C-alpha cells in the first residue's frame, strides 16, 4: 500500500502533508539530499527522521532509499537504471569521478566526505582512464558535463578567486558512493564499451538526459 502522508503528518505535528510531499519530490528530482546544503537541509532532516516511510514511497517509483548518517546524505537509488540514455562522455566522466573519489578516500584526503580535485588532476585521470581528452574550459563543454554530474548529485564545479584571479576545481560529493555503486559501475562500464564499438550507438552528446 502507498504511504499515507496524512497519517504520518498527524503523528508528526511539526510538519504538514505538503512538507512530506515536497521532500519526496525533491529527493526524486535531486537524487541526493545533503544535510550540509542549506537548500536541502530541512528535506534531508525530514527524510532521515522518517526513513521507513520514505523508503516505502520511493519503492513505488522503482528507487531504493539509501541513508548515510555518517556522511549526512540520503539518496534515491534507481533499482532499474536506463544507462542507454546517458551520452558516452558523461558515462566516462562519472566512472572517472568515482575512481578519483575512491583514490582520495583511500589517501584519507576527503574533507567532510568531499573530494576536492584540481582540473589538471581531473584531466590527467580522464586521459589515463579513457585515452580521450577532456574539454577543459569550464565555461564550455566541461561546464555542461559537470552540470549533469551536479544534477545527479555526485559532483560539481567550484570557482574560487584569489587576488582577483579565478580558479576552478571539482568537488566530488559523497553521494557518488550510493549512485555509482557496484551494480551501476558494471552497467556504466558495459554501456561505455558498447558506445566505443564501431557498430554500437556511437559517441553522441545529443541523447536525452537521464537520471542515474
PDB file of C-alpha atoms in Angstrom:
ATOM      1  CA  UNK A   1       0.000   0.000   0.000  1.00  0.00           C
ATOM      2  CA  UNK A   2       1.248   3.553  -0.726  1.00  0.00           C
ATOM      3  CA  UNK A   3       2.459   5.565   2.239  1.00  0.00           C
ATOM      4  CA  UNK A   4      -0.204   7.891   3.688  1.00  0.00           C
ATOM      5  CA  UNK A   5       1.477  11.235   4.313  1.00  0.00           C
ATOM      6  CA  UNK A   6      -1.664  12.475   6.061  1.00  0.00           C
ATOM      7  CA  UNK A   7      -1.434   9.759   8.692  1.00  0.00           C
ATOM      8  CA  UNK A   8       2.285  10.354   9.206  1.00  0.00           C
ATOM      9  CA  UNK A   9       1.869  14.153   9.349  1.00  0.00           C
ATOM     10  CA  UNK A  10      -0.776  13.738  12.047  1.00  0.00           C
ATOM     11  CA  UNK A  11       1.768  11.812  14.111  1.00  0.00           C
ATOM     12  CA  UNK A  12       4.484  14.410  13.402  1.00  0.00           C
ATOM     13  CA  UNK A  13       2.794  17.639  14.457  1.00  0.00           C
ATOM     14  CA  UNK A  14       5.754  19.777  13.341  1.00  0.00           C
ATOM     15  CA  UNK A  15       5.253  19.025   9.634  1.00  0.00           C
ATOM     16  CA  UNK A  16       2.394  19.135   7.165  1.00  0.00           C
ATOM     17  CA  UNK A  17       1.426  16.767   4.368  1.00  0.00           C
ATOM     18  CA  UNK A  18       2.906  19.294   1.943  1.00  0.00           C
ATOM     19  CA  UNK A  19       6.269  19.107   3.758  1.00  0.00           C
ATOM     20  CA  UNK A  20       6.401  15.345   3.220  1.00  0.00           C
ATOM     21  CA  UNK A  21       5.305  15.642  -0.401  1.00  0.00           C
ATOM     22  CA  UNK A  22       7.916  18.319  -1.096  1.00  0.00           C
ATOM     23  CA  UNK A  23      10.719  16.290   0.484  1.00  0.00           C
ATOM     24  CA  UNK A  24       9.779  13.177  -1.503  1.00  0.00           C
ATOM     25  CA  UNK A  25       9.574  15.138  -4.751  1.00  0.00           C
ATOM     26  CA  UNK A  26      12.916  16.866  -4.165  1.00  0.00           C
ATOM     27  CA  UNK A  27      14.569  13.542  -3.363  1.00  0.00           C
ATOM     28  CA  UNK A  28      13.298  12.041  -6.611  1.00  0.00           C
ATOM     29  CA  UNK A  29      14.376  15.071  -8.672  1.00  0.00           C
ATOM     30  CA  UNK A  30      17.733  15.796  -6.997  1.00  0.00           C
ATOM     31  CA  UNK A  31      18.521  12.102  -6.342  1.00  0.00           C
ATOM     32  CA  UNK A  32      20.734  13.069  -3.374  1.00  0.00           C
ATOM     33  CA  UNK A  33      19.895  15.399  -0.477  1.00  0.00           C
ATOM     34  CA  UNK A  34      22.747  16.712   1.649  1.00  0.00           C
ATOM     35  CA  UNK A  35      22.365  17.963   5.206  1.00  0.00           C
ATOM     36  CA  UNK A  36      25.232  20.390   4.547  1.00  0.00           C
ATOM     37  CA  UNK A  37      23.291  22.038   1.707  1.00  0.00           C
ATOM     38  CA  UNK A  38      21.112  24.791   3.237  1.00  0.00           C
ATOM     39  CA  UNK A  39      18.555  24.419   0.419  1.00  0.00           C
ATOM     40  CA  UNK A  40      18.193  20.676   1.100  1.00  0.00           C
ATOM     41  CA  UNK A  41      18.726  20.548   4.867  1.00  0.00           C
ATOM     42  CA  UNK A  42      15.107  20.587   6.011  1.00  0.00           C
ATOM     43  CA  UNK A  43      14.137  17.941   3.460  1.00  0.00           C
ATOM     44  CA  UNK A  44      17.117  15.777   4.422  1.00  0.00           C
ATOM     45  CA  UNK A  45      16.221  16.032   8.116  1.00  0.00           C
ATOM     46  CA  UNK A  46      12.606  15.060   7.390  1.00  0.00           C
ATOM     47  CA  UNK A  47      13.614  12.049   5.275  1.00  0.00           C
ATOM     48  CA  UNK A  48      16.171  10.927   7.858  1.00  0.00           C
ATOM     49  CA  UNK A  49      13.575  11.159  10.626  1.00  0.00           C
ATOM     50  CA  UNK A  50      11.033   9.093   8.663  1.00  0.00           C
ATOM     51  CA  UNK A  51      13.333   6.711   6.811  1.00  0.00           C
ATOM     52  CA  UNK A  52      10.913   3.786   6.580  1.00  0.00           C
ATOM     53  CA  UNK A  53       8.029   5.883   5.279  1.00  0.00           C
ATOM     54  CA  UNK A  54      10.135   7.475   2.542  1.00  0.00           C
ATOM     55  CA  UNK A  55      11.657   4.107   1.651  1.00  0.00           C
ATOM     56  CA  UNK A  56       8.145   2.759   1.114  1.00  0.00           C
ATOM     57  CA  UNK A  57       7.205   5.767  -1.025  1.00  0.00           C
ATOM     58  CA  UNK A  58      10.361   5.561  -3.169  1.00  0.00           C
ATOM     59  CA  UNK A  59       9.807   1.870  -3.765  1.00  0.00           C
ATOM     60  CA  UNK A  60       6.676   2.796  -5.721  1.00  0.00           C
ATOM     61  CA  UNK A  61       8.914   4.767  -8.106  1.00  0.00           C
ATOM     62  CA  UNK A  62      11.432   1.955  -8.543  1.00  0.00           C
ATOM     63  CA  UNK A  63      14.001   3.509  -6.217  1.00  0.00           C
ATOM     64  CA  UNK A  64      15.767   2.361  -3.083  1.00  0.00           C
ATOM     65  CA  UNK A  65      16.377   4.768  -0.212  1.00  0.00           C
ATOM     66  CA  UNK A  66      19.992   4.915   0.957  1.00  0.00           C
ATOM     67  CA  UNK A  67      20.526   6.946   4.139  1.00  0.00           C
ATOM     68  CA  UNK A  68      24.163   7.608   5.029  1.00  0.00           C
ATOM     69  CA  UNK A  69      24.135   9.059   8.532  1.00  0.00           C
ATOM     70  CA  UNK A  70      27.925   9.354   8.729  1.00  0.00           C
ATOM     71  CA  UNK A  71      28.228  11.461   5.565  1.00  0.00           C
ATOM     72  CA  UNK A  72      24.801  13.065   6.217  1.00  0.00           C
ATOM     73  CA  UNK A  73      23.136  12.464   2.896  1.00  0.00           C
ATOM     74  CA  UNK A  74      20.196  10.459   1.625  1.00  0.00           C
ATOM     75  CA  UNK A  75      19.956   9.108  -1.920  1.00  0.00           C
ATOM     76  CA  UNK A  76      17.194   7.780  -4.140  1.00  0.00           C
ATOM     77  CA  UNK A  77      18.979   4.942  -5.927  1.00  0.00           C
ATOM     78  CA  UNK A  78      17.117   3.634  -9.001  1.00  0.00           C
ATOM     79  CA  UNK A  79      16.693  -0.136  -8.999  1.00  0.00           C
ATOM     80  CA  UNK A  80      16.442  -0.016 -12.802  1.00  0.00           C
ATOM     81  CA  UNK A  81      18.977   2.291 -14.454  1.00  0.00           C
ATOM     82  CA  UNK A  82      18.441   3.423 -18.051  1.00  0.00           C
ATOM     83  CA  UNK A  83      22.097   3.906 -18.925  1.00  0.00           C
ATOM     84  CA  UNK A  84      21.304   3.758 -22.655  1.00  0.00           C
ATOM     85  CA  UNK A  85      20.150   7.398 -22.455  1.00  0.00           C
ATOM     86  CA  UNK A  86      23.427   8.652 -20.984  1.00  0.00           C
ATOM     87  CA  UNK A  87      25.946  10.085 -23.502  1.00  0.00           C
ATOM     88  CA  UNK A  88      29.334   8.394 -23.704  1.00  0.00           C
ATOM     89  CA  UNK A  89      31.365  11.326 -22.348  1.00  0.00           C
ATOM     90  CA  UNK A  90      29.024  11.671 -19.356  1.00  0.00           C
ATOM     91  CA  UNK A  91      29.336   7.939 -18.723  1.00  0.00           C
ATOM     92  CA  UNK A  92      33.128   8.090 -18.841  1.00  0.00           C
ATOM     93  CA  UNK A  93      33.247  11.168 -16.607  1.00  0.00           C
ATOM     94  CA  UNK A  94      31.039   9.519 -13.967  1.00  0.00           C
ATOM     95  CA  UNK A  95      33.321   6.471 -13.936  1.00  0.00           C
ATOM     96  CA  UNK A  96      36.450   8.629 -13.611  1.00  0.00           C
ATOM     97  CA  UNK A  97      34.901  10.690 -10.818  1.00  0.00           C
ATOM     98  CA  UNK A  98      34.095   7.537  -8.835  1.00  0.00           C
ATOM     99  CA  UNK A  99      37.662   6.314  -9.351  1.00  0.00           C
ATOM    100  CA  UNK A 100      39.057   9.637  -8.135  1.00  0.00           C
ATOM    101  CA  UNK A 101      36.730   9.646  -5.121  1.00  0.00           C
ATOM    102  CA  UNK A 102      37.940   6.197  -4.084  1.00  0.00           C
ATOM    103  CA  UNK A 103      41.547   7.344  -4.571  1.00  0.00           C
ATOM    104  CA  UNK A 104      41.113  10.349  -2.285  1.00  0.00           C
ATOM    105  CA  UNK A 105      39.174   8.309   0.262  1.00  0.00           C
ATOM    106  CA  UNK A 106      41.947   5.705   0.424  1.00  0.00           C
ATOM    107  CA  UNK A 107      44.508   8.503   0.859  1.00  0.00           C
ATOM    108  CA  UNK A 108      42.453   9.987   3.682  1.00  0.00           C
ATOM    109  CA  UNK A 109      42.245  13.333   1.879  1.00  0.00           C
ATOM    110  CA  UNK A 110      38.470  13.793   1.983  1.00  0.00           C
ATOM    111  CA  UNK A 111      37.118  16.955   3.607  1.00  0.00           C
ATOM    112  CA  UNK A 112      33.761  16.319   5.293  1.00  0.00           C
ATOM    113  CA  UNK A 113      33.295  13.449   2.853  1.00  0.00           C
ATOM    114  CA  UNK A 114      34.051  15.616  -0.199  1.00  0.00           C
ATOM    115  CA  UNK A 115      36.980  15.032  -2.557  1.00  0.00           C
ATOM    116  CA  UNK A 116      38.470  18.250  -3.891  1.00  0.00           C
ATOM    117  CA  UNK A 117      40.092  17.651  -7.276  1.00  0.00           C
ATOM    118  CA  UNK A 118      42.025  20.181  -9.318  1.00  0.00           C
ATOM    119  CA  UNK A 119      41.155  20.423 -13.014  1.00  0.00           C
ATOM    120  CA  UNK A 120      44.655  19.256 -14.045  1.00  0.00           C
ATOM    121  CA  UNK A 121      44.195  16.168 -11.851  1.00  0.00           C
ATOM    122  CA  UNK A 122      40.749  15.530 -13.359  1.00  0.00           C
ATOM    123  CA  UNK A 123      42.125  15.996 -16.881  1.00  0.00           C
ATOM    124  CA  UNK A 124      45.036  13.618 -16.261  1.00  0.00           C
ATOM    125  CA  UNK A 125      42.797  10.960 -14.671  1.00  0.00           C
ATOM    126  CA  UNK A 126      40.321  11.150 -17.561  1.00  0.00           C
ATOM    127  CA  UNK A 127      43.113  10.828 -20.135  1.00  0.00           C
ATOM    128  CA  UNK A 128      44.720   7.925 -18.272  1.00  0.00           C
ATOM    129  CA  UNK A 129      41.454   6.033 -17.767  1.00  0.00           C
ATOM    130  CA  UNK A 130      39.796   6.608 -21.137  1.00  0.00           C
ATOM    131  CA  UNK A 131      42.511   7.542 -23.604  1.00  0.00           C
ATOM    132  CA  UNK A 132      40.429  10.597 -24.505  1.00  0.00           C
ATOM    133  CA  UNK A 133      40.861  14.320 -24.000  1.00  0.00           C
ATOM    134  CA  UNK A 134      38.548  16.070 -21.568  1.00  0.00           C
ATOM    135  CA  UNK A 135      37.359  19.522 -22.743  1.00  0.00           C
ATOM    136  CA  UNK A 136      38.877  21.712 -20.055  1.00  0.00           C
ATOM    137  CA  UNK A 137      37.385  25.192 -20.432  1.00  0.00           C
ATOM    138  CA  UNK A 138      34.945  25.472 -17.507  1.00  0.00           C
ATOM    139  CA  UNK A 139      32.530  27.665 -19.462  1.00  0.00           C
ATOM    140  CA  UNK A 140      32.310  25.312 -22.448  1.00  0.00           C
ATOM    141  CA  UNK A 141      31.655  21.600 -22.788  1.00  0.00           C
ATOM    142  CA  UNK A 142      33.175  20.734 -19.419  1.00  0.00           C
ATOM    143  CA  UNK A 143      30.655  23.002 -17.695  1.00  0.00           C
ATOM    144  CA  UNK A 144      27.793  21.180 -19.398  1.00  0.00           C
ATOM    145  CA  UNK A 145      29.181  17.784 -18.439  1.00  0.00           C
ATOM    146  CA  UNK A 146      29.691  18.834 -14.825  1.00  0.00           C
ATOM    147  CA  UNK A 147      26.191  20.332 -14.743  1.00  0.00           C
ATOM    148  CA  UNK A 148      24.916  16.805 -15.472  1.00  0.00           C
ATOM    149  CA  UNK A 149      27.043  15.447 -12.591  1.00  0.00           C
ATOM    150  CA  UNK A 150      25.577  18.178 -10.346  1.00  0.00           C
ATOM    151  CA  UNK A 151      22.022  17.229 -11.361  1.00  0.00           C
ATOM    152  CA  UNK A 152      22.818  13.655 -10.368  1.00  0.00           C
ATOM    153  CA  UNK A 153      24.107  14.922  -7.007  1.00  0.00           C
ATOM    154  CA  UNK A 154      27.580  13.400  -7.379  1.00  0.00           C
ATOM    155  CA  UNK A 155      29.936  16.290  -8.289  1.00  0.00           C
ATOM    156  CA  UNK A 156      30.105  19.980  -9.136  1.00  0.00           C
ATOM    157  CA  UNK A 157      32.469  22.644 -10.438  1.00  0.00           C
ATOM    158  CA  UNK A 158      33.533  25.263  -7.901  1.00  0.00           C
ATOM    159  CA  UNK A 159      35.005  28.673  -8.693  1.00  0.00           C
ATOM    160  CA  UNK A 160      37.256  30.477  -6.244  1.00  0.00           C
ATOM    161  CA  UNK A 161      39.048  33.800  -6.505  1.00  0.00           C
ATOM    162  CA  UNK A 162      42.456  34.685  -5.117  1.00  0.00           C
ATOM    163  CA  UNK A 163      43.840  38.185  -5.678  1.00  0.00           C
ATOM    164  CA  UNK A 164      41.354  38.706  -8.459  1.00  0.00           C
ATOM    165  CA  UNK A 165      42.325  35.510 -10.281  1.00  0.00           C
ATOM    166  CA  UNK A 166      39.647  32.855 -10.731  1.00  0.00           C
ATOM    167  CA  UNK A 167      40.470  29.201 -10.146  1.00  0.00           C
ATOM    168  CA  UNK A 168      38.207  26.253 -10.926  1.00  0.00           C
ATOM    169  CA  UNK A 169      38.223  22.834  -9.289  1.00  0.00           C
ATOM    170  CA  UNK A 170      35.839  19.921  -8.953  1.00  0.00           C
ATOM    171  CA  UNK A 171      34.182  18.691  -5.778  1.00  0.00           C
ATOM    172  CA  UNK A 172      33.184  15.016  -5.817  1.00  0.00           C
ATOM    173  CA  UNK A 173      30.339  14.576  -3.358  1.00  0.00           C
ATOM    174  CA  UNK A 174      29.869  11.588  -1.010  1.00  0.00           C
ATOM    175  CA  UNK A 175      26.570  10.616  -2.650  1.00  0.00           C
ATOM    176  CA  UNK A 176      28.606   9.174  -5.523  1.00  0.00           C
ATOM    177  CA  UNK A 177      29.131   6.123  -3.309  1.00  0.00           C
ATOM    178  CA  UNK A 178      25.415   5.354  -3.444  1.00  0.00           C
ATOM    179  CA  UNK A 179      24.569   6.306  -7.022  1.00  0.00           C
ATOM    180  CA  UNK A 180      27.724   4.873  -8.635  1.00  0.00           C
ATOM    181  CA  UNK A 181      27.668   1.590  -6.714  1.00  0.00           C
ATOM    182  CA  UNK A 182      28.967  -1.801  -7.860  1.00  0.00           C
ATOM    183  CA  UNK A 183      25.865  -2.552  -9.921  1.00  0.00           C
ATOM    184  CA  UNK A 184      25.829   0.867 -11.566  1.00  0.00           C
ATOM    185  CA  UNK A 185      29.573   0.732 -12.178  1.00  0.00           C
ATOM    186  CA  UNK A 186      29.209  -2.551 -14.061  1.00  0.00           C
ATOM    187  CA  UNK A 187      26.313  -1.175 -16.126  1.00  0.00           C
ATOM    188  CA  UNK A 188      28.119   2.067 -16.972  1.00  0.00           C
ATOM    189  CA  UNK A 189      31.277   0.212 -17.971  1.00  0.00           C
ATOM    190  CA  UNK A 190      29.259  -2.099 -20.204  1.00  0.00           C
ATOM    191  CA  UNK A 191      27.439   0.908 -21.677  1.00  0.00           C
ATOM    192  CA  UNK A 192      30.737   2.689 -22.394  1.00  0.00           C
ATOM    193  CA  UNK A 193      32.161  -0.389 -24.088  1.00  0.00           C
ATOM    194  CA  UNK A 194      29.061  -0.603 -26.294  1.00  0.00           C
ATOM    195  CA  UNK A 195      29.363   3.041 -27.334  1.00  0.00           C
ATOM    196  CA  UNK A 196      33.027   2.519 -28.139  1.00  0.00           C
ATOM    197  CA  UNK A 197      32.090  -0.220 -30.594  1.00  0.00           C
ATOM    198  CA  UNK A 198      32.019   0.892 -34.259  1.00  0.00           C
ATOM    199  CA  UNK A 199      28.607  -0.746 -34.708  1.00  0.00           C
ATOM    200  CA  UNK A 200      27.275   0.479 -31.366  1.00  0.00           C
ATOM    201  CA  UNK A 201      25.209   3.538 -30.615  1.00  0.00           C
ATOM    202  CA  UNK A 202      28.058   5.906 -31.404  1.00  0.00           C
ATOM    203  CA  UNK A 203      29.674   8.689 -29.415  1.00  0.00           C
ATOM    204  CA  UNK A 204      26.958  11.343 -29.233  1.00  0.00           C
ATOM    205  CA  UNK A 205      26.034  14.078 -26.802  1.00  0.00           C
ATOM    206  CA  UNK A 206      22.593  14.502 -28.342  1.00  0.00           C
ATOM    207  CA  UNK A 207      20.943  11.635 -26.485  1.00  0.00           C
ATOM    208  CA  UNK A 208      18.296  12.566 -23.933  1.00  0.00           C
ATOM    209  CA  UNK A 209      19.498  13.261 -20.388  1.00  0.00           C
ATOM    210  CA  UNK A 210      18.689  10.572 -17.856  1.00  0.00           C
ATOM    211  CA  UNK A 211      18.909  10.084 -14.126  1.00  0.00           C
ATOM    212  CA  UNK A 212      21.426   7.573 -12.915  1.00  0.00           C
TER     213      UNK A 212
END
